[in-house]
Amino acid sequence: MFEIISYLGLIGVVGFIVVHFMVFPPAKKGIAELKSFPEFKGQWWCFWSSDLGLLGRLDRLAFLVALICLSALFLTGFGPPLLGGKALTGFLLIIHATAAPVFIVCVAFLVFNWAYRCRFDAEDREWLRRLCSCRVFGFLKESGVCCKLAFWFGAILCVPVAMSIIVSMFPIFGTHGLETLFKIHQYGSLLLVLDSMVLLYFVCRASNCCR
């Protein structure tokens, strides 16, 4: 069941990104969707840039490290069950357990540094009005608001994903409890990966990658 949901989720998110890009192509003369994130305009993948301060470089570095760690976590955590139906063991488990704390540290830094810039303000009321009035194309076009939603949703998801594994290390729950914690970790991780794909897409819209 988890394998089917994972495949459907990945296909659905990739399809959404492709359709959104085709319906709402990035503007040619610059994108103001991520105006609160000057660190990711231009070549955002090159974090060591002379026009950035220390905090901006750390932003890019933390984002890239988090992206690399998430990719490693996805490949090691979803690869065996989706491709062979096997549990995560051996060398892959070591990589998974090593990348996880690094990812959490980077996410904690990004949440602390981005929290103020990702706040919802008066400009987002128009987006809410469009959403409530079912003007689908209107609110989907506001990629800045979608980026904020993806950011906060991912930040919240990191809590149950991490805590479900940390708590399972202590002799508190029985067999059924451990199975429940594992399911929370599984499905929470799947949602986190899908949400990260959407967030990365909107970040790329503000860079040269989509122009």
PDB file of C-alpha atoms in Angstrom:
ATOM      1  CA  MET A   1       0.000   0.000   0.000  1.00  0.00           C
ATOM      2  CA  PHE A   2       2.779   2.411   0.899  1.00  0.00           C
ATOM      3  CA  GLU A   3       4.558   1.672  -2.371  1.00  0.00           C
ATOM      4  CA  ILE A   4       1.443   2.514  -4.401  1.00  0.00           C
ATOM      5  CA  ILE A   5       0.835   5.742  -2.471  1.00  0.00           C
ATOM      6  CA  SER A   6       4.484   6.731  -2.943  1.00  0.00           C
ATOM      7  CA  TYR A   7       4.392   6.194  -6.701  1.00  0.00           C
ATOM      8  CA  LEU A   8       1.111   8.078  -7.023  1.00  0.00           C
ATOM      9  CA  GLY A   9       2.413  10.940  -4.891  1.00  0.00           C
ATOM     10  CA  LEU A  10       5.631  11.314  -6.877  1.00  0.00           C
ATOM     11  CA  ILE A  11       3.802  11.170 -10.197  1.00  0.00           C
ATOM     12  CA  GLY A  12       1.213  13.663  -8.960  1.00  0.00           C
ATOM     13  CA  VAL A  13       3.775  16.225  -7.764  1.00  0.00           C
ATOM     14  CA  VAL A  14       5.870  15.942 -10.925  1.00  0.00           C
ATOM     15  CA  GLY A  15       2.710  16.359 -12.979  1.00  0.00           C
ATOM     16  CA  PHE A  16       1.694  19.424 -10.972  1.00  0.00           C
ATOM     17  CA  ILE A  17       5.117  21.017 -11.469  1.00  0.00           C
ATOM     18  CA  VAL A  18       5.073  20.390 -15.224  1.00  0.00           C
ATOM     19  CA  VAL A  19       1.520  21.717 -15.653  1.00  0.00           C
ATOM     20  CA  HIS A  20       2.168  24.738 -13.430  1.00  0.00           C
ATOM     21  CA  PHE A  21       5.322  25.609 -15.369  1.00  0.00           C
ATOM     22  CA  MET A  22       3.485  25.369 -18.681  1.00  0.00           C
ATOM     23  CA  VAL A  23       0.431  27.352 -17.563  1.00  0.00           C
ATOM     24  CA  PHE A  24       2.370  29.948 -15.533  1.00  0.00           C
ATOM     25  CA  PRO A  25       5.826  30.306 -17.141  1.00  0.00           C
ATOM     26  CA  PRO A  26       8.330  32.483 -15.234  1.00  0.00           C
ATOM     27  CA  ALA A  27       8.528  36.104 -16.298  1.00  0.00           C
ATOM     28  CA  LYS A  28      11.416  36.959 -18.615  1.00  0.00           C
ATOM     29  CA  LYS A  29      12.350  40.217 -16.932  1.00  0.00           C
ATOM     30  CA  GLY A  30      12.842  38.867 -13.456  1.00  0.00           C
ATOM     31  CA  ILE A  31      10.607  37.262 -10.926  1.00  0.00           C
ATOM     32  CA  ALA A  32       9.375  39.014  -7.829  1.00  0.00           C
ATOM     33  CA  GLU A  33       7.840  35.873  -6.366  1.00  0.00           C
ATOM     34  CA  LEU A  34      10.708  35.353  -3.935  1.00  0.00           C
ATOM     35  CA  LYS A  35      11.621  38.962  -3.329  1.00  0.00           C
ATOM     36  CA  SER A  36      12.300  38.131   0.316  1.00  0.00           C
ATOM     37  CA  PHE A  37      15.035  35.708  -0.710  1.00  0.00           C
ATOM     38  CA  PRO A  38      17.736  37.601  -2.621  1.00  0.00           C
ATOM     39  CA  GLU A  39      20.129  34.745  -1.806  1.00  0.00           C
ATOM     40  CA  PHE A  40      18.439  32.561  -4.412  1.00  0.00           C
ATOM     41  CA  LYS A  41      18.299  34.987  -7.295  1.00  0.00           C
ATOM     42  CA  GLY A  42      20.789  34.415 -10.063  1.00  0.00           C
ATOM     43  CA  GLN A  43      23.039  31.402  -9.667  1.00  0.00           C
ATOM     44  CA  TRP A  44      21.637  30.262  -6.324  1.00  0.00           C
ATOM     45  CA  TRP A  45      23.611  27.020  -6.461  1.00  0.00           C
ATOM     46  CA  CYS A  46      26.922  28.963  -6.252  1.00  0.00           C
ATOM     47  CA  PHE A  47      26.859  29.930  -2.574  1.00  0.00           C
ATOM     48  CA  TRP A  48      30.346  31.482  -2.521  1.00  0.00           C
ATOM     49  CA  SER A  49      29.524  34.732  -4.296  1.00  0.00           C
ATOM     50  CA  SER A  50      31.234  38.071  -3.725  1.00  0.00           C
ATOM     51  CA  ASP A  51      27.939  39.997  -3.684  1.00  0.00           C
ATOM     52  CA  LEU A  52      26.636  38.032  -0.693  1.00  0.00           C
ATOM     53  CA  GLY A  53      27.274  38.564   2.995  1.00  0.00           C
ATOM     54  CA  LEU A  54      28.104  35.818   5.455  1.00  0.00           C
ATOM     55  CA  LEU A  55      24.458  35.119   6.261  1.00  0.00           C
ATOM     56  CA  GLY A  56      23.543  34.882   2.594  1.00  0.00           C
ATOM     57  CA  ARG A  57      26.333  32.397   1.967  1.00  0.00           C
ATOM     58  CA  LEU A  58      25.288  30.337   4.958  1.00  0.00           C
ATOM     59  CA  ASP A  59      21.735  30.401   3.618  1.00  0.00           C
ATOM     60  CA  ARG A  60      22.808  28.949   0.305  1.00  0.00           C
ATOM     61  CA  LEU A  61      25.144  26.448   1.920  1.00  0.00           C
ATOM     62  CA  ALA A  62      22.508  25.219   4.363  1.00  0.00           C
ATOM     63  CA  PHE A  63      19.967  24.949   1.560  1.00  0.00           C
ATOM     64  CA  LEU A  64      22.309  22.944  -0.661  1.00  0.00           C
ATOM     65  CA  VAL A  65      23.460  20.649   2.153  1.00  0.00           C
ATOM     66  CA  ALA A  66      19.852  20.063   3.190  1.00  0.00           C
ATOM     67  CA  LEU A  67      18.977  19.255  -0.426  1.00  0.00           C
ATOM     68  CA  ILE A  68      21.873  16.787  -0.724  1.00  0.00           C
ATOM     69  CA  CYS A  69      21.003  15.129   2.579  1.00  0.00           C
ATOM     70  CA  LEU A  70      17.331  14.896   1.647  1.00  0.00           C
ATOM     71  CA  SER A  71      18.289  13.262  -1.650  1.00  0.00           C
ATOM     72  CA  ALA A  72      20.429  10.732   0.216  1.00  0.00           C
ATOM     73  CA  LEU A  73      17.616  10.089   2.701  1.00  0.00           C
ATOM     74  CA  PHE A  74      15.146   9.617  -0.130  1.00  0.00           C
ATOM     75  CA  LEU A  75      17.347   7.218  -2.096  1.00  0.00           C
ATOM     76  CA  THR A  76      18.298   5.126   0.932  1.00  0.00           C
ATOM     77  CA  GLY A  77      14.904   5.241   2.631  1.00  0.00           C
ATOM     78  CA  PHE A  78      12.605   4.816  -0.379  1.00  0.00           C
ATOM     79  CA  GLY A  79      14.894   2.956  -2.760  1.00  0.00           C
ATOM     80  CA  PRO A  80      14.847  -0.511  -1.129  1.00  0.00           C
ATOM     81  CA  PRO A  81      11.093  -0.689  -0.406  1.00  0.00           C
ATOM     82  CA  LEU A  82      10.015   0.820  -3.726  1.00  0.00           C
ATOM     83  CA  LEU A  83      12.410  -1.096  -5.971  1.00  0.00           C
ATOM     84  CA  GLY A  84      12.807  -4.394  -4.193  1.00  0.00           C
ATOM     85  CA  GLY A  85      10.333  -4.409  -1.344  1.00  0.00           C
ATOM     86  CA  LYS A  86      13.141  -4.829   1.177  1.00  0.00           C
ATOM     87  CA  ALA A  87      13.740  -3.161   4.513  1.00  0.00           C
ATOM     88  CA  LEU A  88      16.501  -0.594   5.033  1.00  0.00           C
ATOM     89  CA  THR A  89      19.583  -2.405   6.356  1.00  0.00           C
ATOM     90  CA  GLY A  90      23.356  -2.502   6.148  1.00  0.00           C
ATOM     91  CA  PHE A  91      25.392   0.227   4.494  1.00  0.00           C
ATOM     92  CA  LEU A  92      22.310   2.077   3.287  1.00  0.00           C
ATOM     93  CA  LEU A  93      21.046   2.295   6.849  1.00  0.00           C
ATOM     94  CA  ILE A  94      24.367   3.826   7.933  1.00  0.00           C
ATOM     95  CA  ILE A  95      24.120   6.476   5.200  1.00  0.00           C
ATOM     96  CA  HIS A  96      20.514   7.153   6.151  1.00  0.00           C
ATOM     97  CA  ALA A  97      21.330   7.554   9.832  1.00  0.00           C
ATOM     98  CA  THR A  98      24.319   9.798   9.044  1.00  0.00           C
ATOM     99  CA  ALA A  99      22.480  12.146   6.688  1.00  0.00           C
ATOM    100  CA  ALA A 100      19.425  12.525   8.943  1.00  0.00           C
ATOM    101  CA  PRO A 101      20.963  14.646  11.756  1.00  0.00           C
ATOM    102  CA  VAL A 102      22.803  16.853   9.253  1.00  0.00           C
ATOM    103  CA  PHE A 103      19.528  17.454   7.440  1.00  0.00           C
ATOM    104  CA  ILE A 104      17.720  18.349  10.667  1.00  0.00           C
ATOM    105  CA  VAL A 105      20.456  20.833  11.666  1.00  0.00           C
ATOM    106  CA  CYS A 106      20.289  22.541   8.255  1.00  0.00           C
ATOM    107  CA  VAL A 107      16.498  22.680   8.387  1.00  0.00           C
ATOM    108  CA  ALA A 108      16.607  24.172  11.889  1.00  0.00           C
ATOM    109  CA  PHE A 109      18.972  26.896  10.640  1.00  0.00           C
ATOM    110  CA  LEU A 110      16.776  27.631   7.619  1.00  0.00           C
ATOM    111  CA  VAL A 111      13.622  27.788   9.711  1.00  0.00           C
ATOM    112  CA  PHE A 112      15.283  30.171  12.161  1.00  0.00           C
ATOM    113  CA  ASN A 113      16.636  32.360   9.349  1.00  0.00           C
ATOM    114  CA  TRP A 114      13.597  32.280   7.056  1.00  0.00           C
ATOM    115  CA  ALA A 115      10.802  32.487   9.619  1.00  0.00           C
ATOM    116  CA  TYR A 116      10.415  36.258   9.487  1.00  0.00           C
ATOM    117  CA  ARG A 117      10.651  36.437   5.706  1.00  0.00           C
ATOM    118  CA  CYS A 118       8.110  33.634   5.276  1.00  0.00           C
ATOM    119  CA  ARG A 119       5.516  35.263   7.501  1.00  0.00           C
ATOM    120  CA  PHE A 120       2.063  35.818   6.038  1.00  0.00           C
ATOM    121  CA  ASP A 121       1.230  39.502   5.719  1.00  0.00           C
ATOM    122  CA  ALA A 122      -1.484  41.756   4.342  1.00  0.00           C
ATOM    123  CA  GLU A 123      -0.440  41.069   0.750  1.00  0.00           C
ATOM    124  CA  ASP A 124      -1.442  37.436   1.197  1.00  0.00           C
ATOM    125  CA  ARG A 125      -5.059  38.340   1.913  1.00  0.00           C
ATOM    126  CA  GLU A 126      -5.759  38.650  -1.793  1.00  0.00           C
ATOM    127  CA  TRP A 127      -4.496  35.115  -2.259  1.00  0.00           C
ATOM    128  CA  LEU A 128      -6.816  33.900   0.513  1.00  0.00           C
ATOM    129  CA  ARG A 129      -9.726  35.730  -1.095  1.00  0.00           C
ATOM    130  CA  ARG A 130      -9.023  34.046  -4.423  1.00  0.00           C
ATOM    131  CA  LEU A 131      -8.781  30.672  -2.714  1.00  0.00           C
ATOM    132  CA  CYS A 132     -12.096  31.134  -0.908  1.00  0.00           C
ATOM    133  CA  SER A 133     -13.769  32.271  -4.133  1.00  0.00           C
ATOM    134  CA  CYS A 134     -12.470  29.144  -5.930  1.00  0.00           C
ATOM    135  CA  ARG A 135     -10.497  31.183  -8.476  1.00  0.00           C
ATOM    136  CA  VAL A 136      -8.040  28.355  -8.959  1.00  0.00           C
ATOM    137  CA  PHE A 137      -5.819  29.951 -11.585  1.00  0.00           C
ATOM    138  CA  GLY A 138      -5.682  33.125  -9.552  1.00  0.00           C
ATOM    139  CA  PHE A 139      -4.252  31.645  -6.387  1.00  0.00           C
ATOM    140  CA  LEU A 140      -2.034  29.065  -8.098  1.00  0.00           C
ATOM    141  CA  LYS A 141      -0.280  31.855  -9.963  1.00  0.00           C
ATOM    142  CA  GLU A 142       0.847  33.433  -6.675  1.00  0.00           C
ATOM    143  CA  SER A 143       3.981  31.344  -6.349  1.00  0.00           C
ATOM    144  CA  GLY A 144       5.312  33.477  -3.494  1.00  0.00           C
ATOM    145  CA  VAL A 145       2.446  32.417  -1.258  1.00  0.00           C
ATOM    146  CA  CYS A 146       2.767  28.817  -2.419  1.00  0.00           C
ATOM    147  CA  CYS A 147       6.439  28.948  -1.481  1.00  0.00           C
ATOM    148  CA  LYS A 148       5.565  30.158   2.016  1.00  0.00           C
ATOM    149  CA  LEU A 149       3.019  27.388   2.423  1.00  0.00           C
ATOM    150  CA  ALA A 150       5.469  24.764   1.228  1.00  0.00           C
ATOM    151  CA  PHE A 151       8.147  26.103   3.558  1.00  0.00           C
ATOM    152  CA  TRP A 152       5.987  26.068   6.686  1.00  0.00           C
ATOM    153  CA  PHE A 153       4.392  22.744   5.847  1.00  0.00           C
ATOM    154  CA  GLY A 154       7.836  21.178   5.452  1.00  0.00           C
ATOM    155  CA  ALA A 155       9.100  22.751   8.668  1.00  0.00           C
ATOM    156  CA  ILE A 156       6.140  21.340  10.591  1.00  0.00           C
ATOM    157  CA  LEU A 157       6.526  17.909   8.985  1.00  0.00           C
ATOM    158  CA  CYS A 158      10.141  17.650  10.132  1.00  0.00           C
ATOM    159  CA  VAL A 159       8.966  17.433  13.756  1.00  0.00           C
ATOM    160  CA  PRO A 160       6.941  14.172  13.557  1.00  0.00           C
ATOM    161  CA  VAL A 161       9.370  12.676  11.039  1.00  0.00           C
ATOM    162  CA  ALA A 162      12.339  13.170  13.357  1.00  0.00           C
ATOM    163  CA  MET A 163      10.571  12.563  16.675  1.00  0.00           C
ATOM    164  CA  SER A 164       8.982   9.303  15.503  1.00  0.00           C
ATOM    165  CA  ILE A 165      12.449   7.783  15.124  1.00  0.00           C
ATOM    166  CA  ILE A 166      13.985   9.401  18.192  1.00  0.00           C
ATOM    167  CA  VAL A 167      11.143   8.268  20.460  1.00  0.00           C
ATOM    168  CA  SER A 168      11.294   4.722  19.060  1.00  0.00           C
ATOM    169  CA  MET A 169      14.863   4.415  20.368  1.00  0.00           C
ATOM    170  CA  PHE A 170      13.621   4.464  23.947  1.00  0.00           C
ATOM    171  CA  PRO A 171      11.902   1.460  25.606  1.00  0.00           C
ATOM    172  CA  ILE A 172       8.575   3.252  25.946  1.00  0.00           C
ATOM    173  CA  PHE A 173       6.249   1.698  23.390  1.00  0.00           C
ATOM    174  CA  GLY A 174       5.484  -1.905  22.650  1.00  0.00           C
ATOM    175  CA  THR A 175       5.454  -3.666  19.307  1.00  0.00           C
ATOM    176  CA  HIS A 176       2.242  -2.009  18.147  1.00  0.00           C
ATOM    177  CA  GLY A 177       3.523   1.400  19.207  1.00  0.00           C
ATOM    178  CA  LEU A 178       6.767   0.930  17.311  1.00  0.00           C
ATOM    179  CA  GLU A 179       4.840  -0.075  14.213  1.00  0.00           C
ATOM    180  CA  THR A 180       2.725   3.065  14.522  1.00  0.00           C
ATOM    181  CA  LEU A 181       5.820   5.245  14.912  1.00  0.00           C
ATOM    182  CA  PHE A 182       7.358   3.614  11.850  1.00  0.00           C
ATOM    183  CA  LYS A 183       4.227   4.344   9.819  1.00  0.00           C
ATOM    184  CA  ILE A 184       4.315   7.977  10.976  1.00  0.00           C
ATOM    185  CA  HIS A 185       7.946   8.182   9.898  1.00  0.00           C
ATOM    186  CA  GLN A 186       7.200   6.562   6.546  1.00  0.00           C
ATOM    187  CA  TYR A 187       4.254   8.662   5.493  1.00  0.00           C
ATOM    188  CA  GLY A 188       5.643  11.820   7.092  1.00  0.00           C
ATOM    189  CA  SER A 189       8.871  11.359   5.129  1.00  0.00           C
ATOM    190  CA  LEU A 190       6.899  10.861   1.927  1.00  0.00           C
ATOM    191  CA  LEU A 191       4.980  14.097   2.488  1.00  0.00           C
ATOM    192  CA  LEU A 192       8.232  15.885   3.325  1.00  0.00           C
ATOM    193  CA  VAL A 193       9.855  14.733   0.087  1.00  0.00           C
ATOM    194  CA  LEU A 194       6.852  15.778  -1.991  1.00  0.00           C
ATOM    195  CA  ASP A 195       6.671  19.134  -0.222  1.00  0.00           C
ATOM    196  CA  SER A 196      10.407  19.687  -0.745  1.00  0.00           C
ATOM    197  CA  MET A 197      10.011  19.054  -4.464  1.00  0.00           C
ATOM    198  CA  VAL A 198       7.364  21.781  -4.648  1.00  0.00           C
ATOM    199  CA  LEU A 199       9.479  24.169  -2.573  1.00  0.00           C
ATOM    200  CA  LEU A 200      12.541  23.542  -4.730  1.00  0.00           C
ATOM    201  CA  TYR A 201      10.490  24.188  -7.848  1.00  0.00           C
ATOM    202  CA  PHE A 202       9.350  27.589  -6.621  1.00  0.00           C
ATOM    203  CA  VAL A 203      12.879  28.476  -5.552  1.00  0.00           C
ATOM    204  CA  CYS A 204      14.129  27.533  -9.013  1.00  0.00           C
ATOM    205  CA  ARG A 205      11.516  29.814 -10.569  1.00  0.00           C
ATOM    206  CA  ALA A 206      13.354  32.747  -9.018  1.00  0.00           C
ATOM    207  CA  SER A 207      16.711  31.690 -10.438  1.00  0.00           C
ATOM    208  CA  ASN A 208      18.228  31.331 -13.872  1.00  0.00           C
ATOM    209  CA  CYS A 209      17.211  27.674 -13.947  1.00  0.00           C
ATOM    210  CA  CYS A 210      13.742  28.474 -15.298  1.00  0.00           C
ATOM    211  CA  ARG A 211      14.623  31.310 -17.694  1.00  0.00           C
TER     212      ARG A 211
END
